[in-house]
Tab-separated table of C-alpha atoms and ligand atoms in Angstrom:
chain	number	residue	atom	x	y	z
P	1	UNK	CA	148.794	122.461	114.390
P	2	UNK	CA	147.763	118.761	115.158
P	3	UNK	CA	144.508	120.401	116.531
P	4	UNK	CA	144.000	122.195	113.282
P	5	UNK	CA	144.578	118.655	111.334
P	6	UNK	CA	142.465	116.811	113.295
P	7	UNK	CA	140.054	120.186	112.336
P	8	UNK	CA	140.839	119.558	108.640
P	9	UNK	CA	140.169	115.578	108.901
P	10	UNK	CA	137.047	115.861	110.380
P	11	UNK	CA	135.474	118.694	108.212
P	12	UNK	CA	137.010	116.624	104.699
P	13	UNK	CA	135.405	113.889	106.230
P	14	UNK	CA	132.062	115.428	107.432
P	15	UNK	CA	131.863	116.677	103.472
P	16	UNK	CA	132.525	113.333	102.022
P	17	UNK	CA	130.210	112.086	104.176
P	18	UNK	CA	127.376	114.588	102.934
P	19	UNK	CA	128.699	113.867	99.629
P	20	UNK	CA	128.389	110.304	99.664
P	21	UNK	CA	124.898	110.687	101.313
P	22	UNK	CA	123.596	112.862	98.205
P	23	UNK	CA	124.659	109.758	96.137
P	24	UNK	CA	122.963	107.258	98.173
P	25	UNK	CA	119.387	106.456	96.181
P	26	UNK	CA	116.608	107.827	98.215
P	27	UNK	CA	113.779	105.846	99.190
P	28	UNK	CA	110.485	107.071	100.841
P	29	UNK	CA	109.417	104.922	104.448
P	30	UNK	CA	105.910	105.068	105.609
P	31	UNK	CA	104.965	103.878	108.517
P	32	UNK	CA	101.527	103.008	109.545
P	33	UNK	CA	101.824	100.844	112.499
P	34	UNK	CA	101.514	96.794	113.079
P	35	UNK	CA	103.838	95.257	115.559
P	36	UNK	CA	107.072	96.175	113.523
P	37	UNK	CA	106.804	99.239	115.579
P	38	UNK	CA	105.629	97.492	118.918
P	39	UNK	CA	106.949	97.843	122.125
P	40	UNK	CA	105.935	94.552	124.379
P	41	UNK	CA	104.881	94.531	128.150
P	42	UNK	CA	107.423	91.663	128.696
P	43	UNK	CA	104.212	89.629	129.814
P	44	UNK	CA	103.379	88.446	126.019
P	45	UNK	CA	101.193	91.540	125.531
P	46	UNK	CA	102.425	94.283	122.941
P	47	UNK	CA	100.322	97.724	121.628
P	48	UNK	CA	101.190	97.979	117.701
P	49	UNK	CA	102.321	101.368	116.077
P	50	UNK	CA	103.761	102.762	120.058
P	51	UNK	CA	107.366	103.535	117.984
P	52	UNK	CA	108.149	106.548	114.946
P	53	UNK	CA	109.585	105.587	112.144
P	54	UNK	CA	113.031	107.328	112.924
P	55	UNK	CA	112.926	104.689	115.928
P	56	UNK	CA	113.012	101.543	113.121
P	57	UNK	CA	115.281	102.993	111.038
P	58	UNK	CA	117.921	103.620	113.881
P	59	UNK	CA	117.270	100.022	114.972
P	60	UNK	CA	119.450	98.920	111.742
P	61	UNK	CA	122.348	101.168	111.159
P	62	UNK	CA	123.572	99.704	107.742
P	63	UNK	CA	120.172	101.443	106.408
P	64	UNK	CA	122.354	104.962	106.270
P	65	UNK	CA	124.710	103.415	104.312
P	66	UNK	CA	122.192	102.354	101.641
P	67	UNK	CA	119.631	104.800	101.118
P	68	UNK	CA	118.944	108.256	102.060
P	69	UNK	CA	115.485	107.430	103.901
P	70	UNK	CA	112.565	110.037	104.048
P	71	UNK	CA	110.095	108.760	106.956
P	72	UNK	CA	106.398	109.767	107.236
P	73	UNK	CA	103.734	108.258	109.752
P	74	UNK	CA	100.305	107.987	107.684
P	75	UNK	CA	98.672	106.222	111.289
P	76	UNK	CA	99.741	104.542	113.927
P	77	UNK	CA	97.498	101.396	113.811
P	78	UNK	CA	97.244	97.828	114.287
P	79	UNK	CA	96.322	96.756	110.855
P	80	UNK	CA	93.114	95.027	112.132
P	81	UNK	CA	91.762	98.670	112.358
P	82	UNK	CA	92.536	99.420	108.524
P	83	UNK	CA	89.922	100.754	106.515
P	84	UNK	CA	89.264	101.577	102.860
P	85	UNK	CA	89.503	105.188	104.256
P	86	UNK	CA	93.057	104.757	105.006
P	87	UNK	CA	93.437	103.018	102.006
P	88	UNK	CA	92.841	105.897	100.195
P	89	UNK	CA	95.086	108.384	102.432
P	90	UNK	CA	97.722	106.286	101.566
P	91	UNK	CA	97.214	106.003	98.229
P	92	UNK	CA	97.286	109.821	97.893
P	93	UNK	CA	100.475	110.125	100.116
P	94	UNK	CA	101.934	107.691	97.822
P	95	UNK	CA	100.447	109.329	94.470
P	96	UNK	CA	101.747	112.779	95.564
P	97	UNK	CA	105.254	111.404	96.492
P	98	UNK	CA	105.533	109.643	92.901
P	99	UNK	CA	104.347	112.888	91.074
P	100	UNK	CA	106.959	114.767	92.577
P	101	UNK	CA	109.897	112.053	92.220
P	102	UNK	CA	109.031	109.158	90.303
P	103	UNK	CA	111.726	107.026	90.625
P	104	UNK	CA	111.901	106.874	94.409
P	105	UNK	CA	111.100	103.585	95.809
P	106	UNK	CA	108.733	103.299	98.477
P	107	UNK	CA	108.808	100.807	101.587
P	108	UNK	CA	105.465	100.972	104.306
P	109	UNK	CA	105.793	99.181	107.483
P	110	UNK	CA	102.641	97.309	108.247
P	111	UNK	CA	100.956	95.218	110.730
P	112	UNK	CA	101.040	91.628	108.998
P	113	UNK	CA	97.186	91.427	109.870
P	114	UNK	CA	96.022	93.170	106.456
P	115	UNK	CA	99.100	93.468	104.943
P	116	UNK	CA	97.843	91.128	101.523
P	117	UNK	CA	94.492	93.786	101.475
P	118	UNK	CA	96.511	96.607	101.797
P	119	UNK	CA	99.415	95.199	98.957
P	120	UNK	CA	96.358	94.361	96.683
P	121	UNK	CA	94.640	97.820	96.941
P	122	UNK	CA	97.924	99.789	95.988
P	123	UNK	CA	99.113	96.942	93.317
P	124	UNK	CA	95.399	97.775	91.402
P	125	UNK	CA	96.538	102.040	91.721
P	126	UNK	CA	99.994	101.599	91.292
P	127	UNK	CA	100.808	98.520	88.822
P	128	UNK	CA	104.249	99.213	87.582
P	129	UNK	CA	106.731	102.207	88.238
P	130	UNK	CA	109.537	102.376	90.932
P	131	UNK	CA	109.053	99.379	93.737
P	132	UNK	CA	106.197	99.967	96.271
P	133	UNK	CA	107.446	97.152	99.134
P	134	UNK	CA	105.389	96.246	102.253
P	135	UNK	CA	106.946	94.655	105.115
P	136	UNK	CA	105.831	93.637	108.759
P	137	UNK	CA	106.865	91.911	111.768
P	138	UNK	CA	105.853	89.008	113.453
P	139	UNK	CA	107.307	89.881	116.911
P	140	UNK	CA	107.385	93.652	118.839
P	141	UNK	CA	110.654	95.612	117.744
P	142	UNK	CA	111.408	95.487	121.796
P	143	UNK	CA	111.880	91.234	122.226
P	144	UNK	CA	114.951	89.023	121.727
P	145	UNK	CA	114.416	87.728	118.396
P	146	UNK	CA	112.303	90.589	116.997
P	147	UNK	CA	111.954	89.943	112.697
P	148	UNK	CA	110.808	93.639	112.296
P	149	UNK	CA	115.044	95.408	111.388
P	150	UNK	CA	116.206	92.111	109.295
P	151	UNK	CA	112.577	92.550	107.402
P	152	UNK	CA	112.824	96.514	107.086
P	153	UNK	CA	116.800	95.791	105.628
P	154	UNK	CA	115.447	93.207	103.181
P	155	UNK	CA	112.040	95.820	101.921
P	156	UNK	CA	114.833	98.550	101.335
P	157	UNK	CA	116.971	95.928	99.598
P	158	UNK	CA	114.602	94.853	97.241
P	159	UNK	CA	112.843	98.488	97.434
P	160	UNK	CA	116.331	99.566	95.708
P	161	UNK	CA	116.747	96.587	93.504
P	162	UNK	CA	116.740	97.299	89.399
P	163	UNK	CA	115.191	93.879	89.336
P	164	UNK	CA	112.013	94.764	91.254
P	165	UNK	CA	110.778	96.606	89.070
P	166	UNK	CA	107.491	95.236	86.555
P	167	UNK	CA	106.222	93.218	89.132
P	168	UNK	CA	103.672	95.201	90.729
P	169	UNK	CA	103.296	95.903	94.537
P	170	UNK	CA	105.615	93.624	96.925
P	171	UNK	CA	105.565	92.223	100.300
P	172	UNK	CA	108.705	91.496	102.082
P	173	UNK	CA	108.981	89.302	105.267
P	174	UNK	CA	111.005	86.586	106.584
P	175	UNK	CA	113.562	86.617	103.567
P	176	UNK	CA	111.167	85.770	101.184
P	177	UNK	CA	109.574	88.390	97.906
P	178	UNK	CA	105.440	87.904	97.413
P	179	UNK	CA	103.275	89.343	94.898
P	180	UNK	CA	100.310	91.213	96.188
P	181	UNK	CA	97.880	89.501	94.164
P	182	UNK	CA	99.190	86.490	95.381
P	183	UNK	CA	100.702	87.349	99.239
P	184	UNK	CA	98.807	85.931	102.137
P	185	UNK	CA	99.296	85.082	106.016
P	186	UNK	CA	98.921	81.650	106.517
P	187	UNK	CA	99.668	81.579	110.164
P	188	UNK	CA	97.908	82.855	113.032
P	189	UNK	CA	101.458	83.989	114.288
P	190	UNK	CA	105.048	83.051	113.597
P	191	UNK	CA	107.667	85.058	111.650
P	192	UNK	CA	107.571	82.988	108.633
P	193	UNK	CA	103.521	83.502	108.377
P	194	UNK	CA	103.449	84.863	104.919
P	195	UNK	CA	102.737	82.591	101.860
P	196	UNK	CA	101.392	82.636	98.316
P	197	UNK	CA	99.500	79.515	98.077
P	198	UNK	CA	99.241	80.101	93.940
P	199	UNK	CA	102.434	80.139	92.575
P	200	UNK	CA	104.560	80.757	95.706
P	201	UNK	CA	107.295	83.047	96.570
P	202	UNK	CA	108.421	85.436	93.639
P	203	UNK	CA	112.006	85.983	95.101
P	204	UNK	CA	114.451	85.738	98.161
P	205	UNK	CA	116.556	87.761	99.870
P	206	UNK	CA	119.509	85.620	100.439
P	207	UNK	CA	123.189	87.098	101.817
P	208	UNK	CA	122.361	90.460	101.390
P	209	UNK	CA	121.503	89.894	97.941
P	210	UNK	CA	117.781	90.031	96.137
P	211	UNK	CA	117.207	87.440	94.077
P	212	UNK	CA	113.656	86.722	92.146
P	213	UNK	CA	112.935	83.185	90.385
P	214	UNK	CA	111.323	84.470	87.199
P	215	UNK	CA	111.273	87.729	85.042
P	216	UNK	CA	109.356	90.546	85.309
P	217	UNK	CA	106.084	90.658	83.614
P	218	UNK	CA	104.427	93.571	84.366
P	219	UNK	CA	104.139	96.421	81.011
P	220	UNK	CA	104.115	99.808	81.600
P	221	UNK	CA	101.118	100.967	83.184
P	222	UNK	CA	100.282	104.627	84.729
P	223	UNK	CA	99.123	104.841	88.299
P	224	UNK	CA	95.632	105.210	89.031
P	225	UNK	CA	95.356	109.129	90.425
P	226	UNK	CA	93.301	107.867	94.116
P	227	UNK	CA	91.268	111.330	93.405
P	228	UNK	CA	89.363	109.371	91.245
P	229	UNK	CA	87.779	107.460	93.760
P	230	UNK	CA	85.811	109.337	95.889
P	231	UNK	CA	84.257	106.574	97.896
P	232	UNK	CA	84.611	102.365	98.229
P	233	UNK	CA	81.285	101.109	97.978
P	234	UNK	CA	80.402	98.826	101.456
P	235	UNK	CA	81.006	95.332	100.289
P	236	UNK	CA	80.356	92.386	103.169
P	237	UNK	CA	82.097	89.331	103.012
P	238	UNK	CA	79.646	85.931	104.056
P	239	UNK	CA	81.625	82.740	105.391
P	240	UNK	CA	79.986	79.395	104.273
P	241	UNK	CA	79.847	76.318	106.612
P	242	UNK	CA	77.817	73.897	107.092
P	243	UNK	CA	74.458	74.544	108.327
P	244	UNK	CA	74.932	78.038	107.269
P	245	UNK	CA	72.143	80.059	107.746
P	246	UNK	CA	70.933	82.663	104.985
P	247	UNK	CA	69.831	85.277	107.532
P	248	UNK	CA	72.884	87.339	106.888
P	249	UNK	CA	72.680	87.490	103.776
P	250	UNK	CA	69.786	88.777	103.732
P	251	UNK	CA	69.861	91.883	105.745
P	252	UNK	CA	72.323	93.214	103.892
P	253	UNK	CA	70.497	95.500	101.221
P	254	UNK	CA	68.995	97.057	104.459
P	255	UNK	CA	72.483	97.690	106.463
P	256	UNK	CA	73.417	99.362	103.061
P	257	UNK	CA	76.032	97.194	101.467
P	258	UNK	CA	76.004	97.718	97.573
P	259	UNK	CA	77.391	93.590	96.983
P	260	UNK	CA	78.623	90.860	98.691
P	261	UNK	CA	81.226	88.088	98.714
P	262	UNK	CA	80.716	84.547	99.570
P	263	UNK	CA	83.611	82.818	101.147
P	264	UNK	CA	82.262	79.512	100.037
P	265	UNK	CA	83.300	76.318	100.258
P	266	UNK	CA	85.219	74.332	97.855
P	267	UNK	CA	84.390	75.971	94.295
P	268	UNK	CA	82.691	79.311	95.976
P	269	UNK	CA	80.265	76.826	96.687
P	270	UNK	CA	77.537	77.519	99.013
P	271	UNK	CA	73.917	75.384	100.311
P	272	UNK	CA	70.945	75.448	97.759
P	273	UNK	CA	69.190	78.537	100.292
P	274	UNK	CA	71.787	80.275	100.472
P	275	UNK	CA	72.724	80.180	96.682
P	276	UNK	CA	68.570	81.294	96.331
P	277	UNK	CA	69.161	84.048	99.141
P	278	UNK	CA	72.170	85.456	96.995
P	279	UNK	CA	69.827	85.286	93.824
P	280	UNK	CA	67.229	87.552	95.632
P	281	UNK	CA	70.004	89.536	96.345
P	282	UNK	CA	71.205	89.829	92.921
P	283	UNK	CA	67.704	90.476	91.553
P	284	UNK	CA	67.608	93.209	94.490
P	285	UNK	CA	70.546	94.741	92.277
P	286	UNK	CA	73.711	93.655	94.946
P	287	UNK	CA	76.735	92.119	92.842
P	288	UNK	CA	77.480	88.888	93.875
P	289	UNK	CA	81.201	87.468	93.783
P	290	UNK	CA	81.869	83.886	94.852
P	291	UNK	CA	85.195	82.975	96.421
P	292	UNK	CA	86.461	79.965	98.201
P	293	UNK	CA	87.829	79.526	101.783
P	294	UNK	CA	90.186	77.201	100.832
P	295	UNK	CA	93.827	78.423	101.359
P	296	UNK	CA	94.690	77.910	96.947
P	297	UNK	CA	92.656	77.333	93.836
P	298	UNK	CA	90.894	78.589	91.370
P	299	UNK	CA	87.347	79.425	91.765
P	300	UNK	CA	85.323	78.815	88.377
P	301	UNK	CA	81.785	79.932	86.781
P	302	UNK	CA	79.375	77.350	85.773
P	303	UNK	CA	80.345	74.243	87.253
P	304	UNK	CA	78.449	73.400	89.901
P	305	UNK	CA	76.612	76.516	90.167
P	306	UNK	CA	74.337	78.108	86.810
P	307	UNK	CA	76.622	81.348	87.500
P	308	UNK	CA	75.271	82.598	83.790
P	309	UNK	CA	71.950	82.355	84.919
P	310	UNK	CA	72.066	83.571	88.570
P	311	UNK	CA	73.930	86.176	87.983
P	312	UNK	CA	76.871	85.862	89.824
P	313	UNK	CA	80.645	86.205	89.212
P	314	UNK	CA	83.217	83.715	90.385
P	315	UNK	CA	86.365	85.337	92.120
P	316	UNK	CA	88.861	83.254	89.850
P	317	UNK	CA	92.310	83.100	92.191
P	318	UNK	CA	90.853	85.890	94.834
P	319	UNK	CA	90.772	85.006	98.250
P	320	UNK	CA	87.541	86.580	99.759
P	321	UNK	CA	89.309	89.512	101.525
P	322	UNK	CA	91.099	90.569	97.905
P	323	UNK	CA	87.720	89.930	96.187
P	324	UNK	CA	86.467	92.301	98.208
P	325	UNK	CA	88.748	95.192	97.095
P	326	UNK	CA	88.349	94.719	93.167
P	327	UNK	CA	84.723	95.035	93.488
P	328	UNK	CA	84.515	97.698	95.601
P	329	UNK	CA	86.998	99.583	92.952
P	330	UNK	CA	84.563	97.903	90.109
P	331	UNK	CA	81.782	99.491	91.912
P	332	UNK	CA	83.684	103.116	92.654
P	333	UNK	CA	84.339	102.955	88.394
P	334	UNK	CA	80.355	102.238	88.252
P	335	UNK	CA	82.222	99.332	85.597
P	336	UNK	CA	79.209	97.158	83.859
P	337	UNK	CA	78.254	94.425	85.261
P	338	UNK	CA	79.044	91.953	82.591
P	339	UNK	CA	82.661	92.832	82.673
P	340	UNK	CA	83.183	91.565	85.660
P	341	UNK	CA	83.649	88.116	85.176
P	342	UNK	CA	86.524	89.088	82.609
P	343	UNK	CA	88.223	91.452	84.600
P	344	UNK	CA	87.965	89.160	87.560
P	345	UNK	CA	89.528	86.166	85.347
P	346	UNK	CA	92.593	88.863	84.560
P	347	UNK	CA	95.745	88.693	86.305
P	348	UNK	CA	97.201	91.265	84.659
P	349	UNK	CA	96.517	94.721	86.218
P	350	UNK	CA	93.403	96.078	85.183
P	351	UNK	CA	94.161	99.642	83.164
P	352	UNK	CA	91.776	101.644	86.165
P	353	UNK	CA	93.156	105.143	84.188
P	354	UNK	CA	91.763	104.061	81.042
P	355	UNK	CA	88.728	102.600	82.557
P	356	UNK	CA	88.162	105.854	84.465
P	357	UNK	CA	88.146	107.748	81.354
P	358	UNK	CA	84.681	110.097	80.616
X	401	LIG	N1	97.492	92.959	114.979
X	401	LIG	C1	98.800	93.045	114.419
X	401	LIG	C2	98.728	93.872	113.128
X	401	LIG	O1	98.388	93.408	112.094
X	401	LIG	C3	99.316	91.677	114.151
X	401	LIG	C4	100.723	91.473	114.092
X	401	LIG	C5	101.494	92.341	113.117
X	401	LIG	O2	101.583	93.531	113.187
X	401	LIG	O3	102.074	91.775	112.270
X	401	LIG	O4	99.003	95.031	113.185
């Protein structure tokens, strides 16, 4: 009898369980590498990507009790090795999965590398809709101390969060909420690395609980169908210094790149042969976008620089590497050229579906 109790107990149990588990929102993982799934020599060295998915979600048990996680492994990289490529696989897992249920949340585990390139890239495909949230670790999942569970908690938390919502793509690390537009790592290494030098942090995750410091902003915007891209144009980045030489610059049309981006100094600011290399370059038919260095700011047209006249296109608040991205995506949508400027000046997501449209 007490056998077929204990029988009874478990199965009611098993089935409330299940039940309970069909409530529990679901919420899509995908993994692509970076040291959150790192296992270290003990030395100091560490390979990124070495653990599944399934391995990081066991790592924090309260997970089960929160969401009903789907895993998928796009790659198994350390972000350094991202590409525009991957970009686009990723964008088309993520398309697909929000065709077939829109309202699932999506968290990717990243390497904290390229994290704010990878953030910006989906945030232009996939401005508003349920949360996209991108998290990393500082520190291999296998060393005292490792950031990558407490940061994969706090992505589902605010992955699940009503609040997240209108706010574009996320990244999630070290307790604090970024905007893609605005995320970057600010520290060679260190688990508090990520910043957003215009603006700062959008939120916090503090005692369990997500909490952002202003309202959502975003309006309803479709996502961008990644189909519609069938290739991201090469675009070079050039870093300005002093004594900078303009050789680079210009063997670029002949390596193939379509445009280029200046990291300049100060204002996208750059020595008088360069600024005549990138006009030859412009009159060769490359775009020209000029961003800053600097860690913050706002890079302006016409100030120090006749941007009108050369033909160029200051990066507004667009940190080289993000730069980068929105005119290779200009480029894909073979956008005219004296849009640019305006569409680089808006922080708003640009309406890609609309733009795409024969
Ligand atoms: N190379 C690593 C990566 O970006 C850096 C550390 C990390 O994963 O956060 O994948």
């Amino acid at each position: 009898m007490r056998r077929v109790s204990i029988g009874i107990a478990v199965s009611w149990f098993w089935l409330c369980g299940s039940a309970l588990a069909e409530e529990l929102p679901a919420v899509l993982m995908i993994a692509t590498g970076g040291t959150i799934a790192a296992v270290a020599d003990g030395q100091g060295a560490y390979v990124s990507g070495e653990l599944s998915p399934e391995v990081l979600v066991t790592a924090v048990p309260a997970l089960a009790e929160m969401a009903r996680l789907e895993t998928q492994q796009l790659v198994s990289i350390g972000s350094q090795d991202m590409t525009p490529v991957i970009w686009l696989q990723l964008a088309k897992a993520i398309y697909q999965a929000r065709q077939s249920e829109p309202d699932r949340a999506i968290v990717i585990t990243h390497g904290t590398d390229t994290l704010e390139e990878t953030a910006f890239f989906l945030d232009q495909l996939f401005p508003t809709g349920a949360p996209i949230v991108l998290t990393g670790a500082a520190r291999p999942a296998t060393v005292p101390g490792a950031d990558g569970p407490a940061n994969l908690l706090d992505a589902v938390r605010v992955a699940l969060s009503a609040d997240s919502r209108q706010r574009g793509v996320l990244a999630v690390k070290a307790g604090q909420i970024h905007a893609a537009r605005q995320v970057s790592k600010r520290r060679a290494e260190g688990v508090a690395g990520f910043e957003s030098p215009n603006g700062g942090p959008l939120g916090r995750i503090s005692g369990g609980q997500v909490r952002f410091f202003r309202a959502p902003e975003r309006l309803t915007q479709a996502d961008l169908e990644p189909d519609l891209i069938h290739e991201l144009p090469a675009v070079a980045i050039v870093h300005v210094h002093a004594g900078a030489s303009s050789e680079l610059l210009s063997v670029l049309p002949d390596l193939g790149y379509k445009a280029v981006v200046l990291a300049g100094v100060g204002n996208g600011n750059a020595s008088a042969g360069m600024l005549a290399t990138l006009g030859n370059l412009r009159e060769k038919g490359l775009a020209v976008v000029r961003s800053s260095r600097s860690a913050a700011g706002w890079v302006s047209a016409n100030v120090e620089i006749d941007d009108v006249a050369l033909g160029f296109v200051a990066a507004a608040d667009l940190p080289p590497a993000k730069a980068r991205i929105l005119l290779m995506l200009l480029l894909a949508f073979d956008v005219e050229f004296d849009r640019y400027q305006a569409l680089f000046n808006q922080t708003r997501p640009i309406d890609w579906p609309q733009l795409a449209e024969p």
